Amino acid sequence: MRVILLGPPGAGKGTQARQLAARWGVPQIATGDMLRDAVAAGTALGRQAKQHMDAGELVPDAVIIGLVAERLAQPDARTGFVLDGFPRTVVQAEALDRLADGHGLSLDRVVLFEIDDGELVRRLTGRRVCRACGRNYHVVFSPPARADRCDACDGTLYQRSDDEEDTVRRRLSVYARDTRPLIEYYRRRGLLETIPGAGPVEQVFDDLLRVTGSGR
Ligand code: AP5
């Protein structure tokens, strides 16, 4: 399966993409995670991306498209992938179409998570992330067993620099302006499925499996 998870910041794309990719044995390709790795490693890409990310703005299309093109060319992406956070603009979606054509691949589904802004702000401002394995927690909705430690690997939990409330609101308006047009883009191609993003994680996963035709 080749699937795109589409939705605003905090909709649960990362949480669900990780489970879906593990279930299908395909890579989760998360541009936000790739950029944060580059920032942590202090690469030229990371230095360029950081200023945009901290401001809640998008990293320039050309940079992101180059990153995804390299990733999709790796052998593990031949069997399928779950795209999480890409594409985010019409320019990126058009580039993905060209990349897929170039590899002789086609997209199977685009799944949109619908959820209101108030819930997104609550989720993002309470999110904590494991520095070692990337697992997400929430201080109220899914707290770790021990404060600031990951249940899975005992890594340290941290708050993302773009999860401060002002930056979250900026990210939501960037989503409305730049990413929402993709809903129509994929609807016209007959690829779009919409699921509610606000229920419990397990319920959202069930819906995701249903609309991707892979059932429990
Ligand atoms: P990125 O990392 O992709 O951030 P995002 O799209 O803003 O998405 P998030 O990771 O914030 O949310 P999510 O939908 O994955 O939700 P999650 O599962 O974590 O991008 C960061 C930045 O990188 C961008 O702002 C931009 O600068 C740059 N960038 C990345 N890709 C780019 C691109 N293609 N082009 C240009 N720039 C790009 O869940 C959120 C919280 O909610 C967690 O605490 C989680 O535990 C909790 N939660 C999840 N599901 C549920 C549920 N069902 N019930 C209750 N709580 C839940």
Coordinates of C-alpha atoms and ligand atoms in Angstrom, one line a residue, residues 7-16 30-33 35-36 49 52-54 56-61 64 84-89 92 119 123-124 126-128 136-139 141-142 160 162-163 171 197-202 204, ligand 1:
G7 CA -4.5 16.5 8.4
P8 CA -3.6 19.5 10.5
P9 CA -0.8 19.6 13.1
G10 CA -1.8 17.3 16.0
A11 CA -4.4 15.4 14.1
G12 CA -2.6 12.1 15.0
K13 CA -0.8 11.4 11.7
G14 CA 2.4 10.4 13.4
T15 CA 0.7 8.2 16.0
Q16 CA -1.3 6.4 13.4
A30 CA 7.7 11.5 8.1
T31 CA 9.2 14.7 6.8
G32 CA 8.9 16.4 10.2
D33 CA 10.9 13.6 11.8
L35 CA 13.9 17.4 9.5
R36 CA 14.2 17.1 13.3
A49 CA 15.1 24.1 8.3
H52 CA 11.2 27.8 9.5
M53 CA 10.1 25.1 11.9
D54 CA 10.6 27.2 15.0
G56 CA 5.7 27.4 12.5
E57 CA 6.3 28.0 8.8
L58 CA 6.8 25.5 6.1
V59 CA 10.3 24.6 4.9
P60 CA 10.8 25.6 1.3
D61 CA 9.2 23.2 -1.2
I64 CA 11.5 19.0 1.1
D84 CA 3.2 11.4 7.1
G85 CA 3.5 15.2 6.7
F86 CA 4.2 15.2 3.0
P87 CA 2.9 16.6 0.7
R88 CA 1.8 19.8 2.4
T89 CA 1.5 22.1 -0.7
Q92 CA 4.8 19.1 -3.3
E119 CA -8.7 19.8 20.3
R123 CA -3.1 17.9 22.1
L124 CA 0.0 19.8 20.9
G126 CA 0.5 18.8 26.1
R127 CA 2.6 16.6 23.8
R128 CA 5.8 15.1 25.0
N136 CA 4.6 10.4 21.5
Y137 CA 2.9 11.0 24.8
H138 CA 0.4 13.5 26.2
V139 CA 0.6 14.8 29.7
F141 CA -4.4 11.9 27.4
S142 CA -1.6 9.4 27.3
R160 CA 9.0 20.2 20.8
D162 CA 7.1 24.4 17.9
D163 CA 4.5 23.1 20.4
R171 CA 1.0 26.2 12.2
G197 CA -9.5 12.2 14.2
A198 CA -10.9 13.0 17.6
G199 CA -11.8 9.5 19.0
P200 CA -9.5 7.2 21.0
V201 CA -6.3 6.1 19.2
E202 CA -7.6 2.6 18.8
V204 CA -9.0 6.0 14.8
Ligands
AP5_1 P1 5.5 17.7 11.5 O1 6.4 17.0 12.5 O2 5.1 16.9 10.3 O3 4.3 18.3 12.3 P2 2.8 18.4 12.0 O4 2.2 18.0 10.7 O5 2.5 19.8 12.5 O6 2.2 17.2 12.8 P3 2.5 16.9 14.3 O7 3.7 16.0 14.4 O8 2.5 18.1 15.1 O9 1.1 16.1 14.6 P4 0.6 14.7 14.2 O10 -0.6 14.9 13.3 O11 1.7 13.9 13.7 O12 0.0 14.2 15.6 P5 0.7 13.3 16.7 O13 0.4 11.9 16.3 O14 2.1 13.7 17.0 O15 6.2 19.0 10.9 C1 6.9 19.9 11.8 C2 7.4 21.1 11.0 O16 8.4 20.6 10.0 C3 6.4 21.9 10.1 O17 5.8 22.9 10.9 C4 7.3 22.4 9.0 O18 8.0 23.5 9.5 C5 8.3 21.3 8.8 N1 7.8 20.4 7.7 C6 7.5 19.0 7.9 N2 7.0 18.5 6.7 C7 7.1 19.5 5.8 C8 6.7 19.6 4.5 N3 6.2 18.5 3.8 N4 6.8 20.8 3.8 C9 7.3 21.9 4.5 N5 7.7 21.9 5.8 C10 7.5 20.7 6.4 O19 -0.3 13.6 17.9 C11 -0.2 14.8 18.6 C12 -0.5 14.7 20.1 O20 -1.8 14.2 20.3 C13 0.4 13.7 20.8 O21 0.6 14.1 22.1 C14 -0.4 12.4 20.8 O22 0.0 11.5 21.9 C15 -1.8 12.9 20.9 N6 -2.8 12.1 20.2 C16 -2.7 11.5 19.0 N7 -3.8 10.8 18.7 C17 -4.6 11.0 19.7 C18 -6.0 10.6 20.0 N8 -6.7 9.8 19.1 N9 -6.6 11.0 21.2 C19 -5.9 11.7 22.1 N10 -4.6 12.2 21.9 C20 -4.0 11.8 20.7

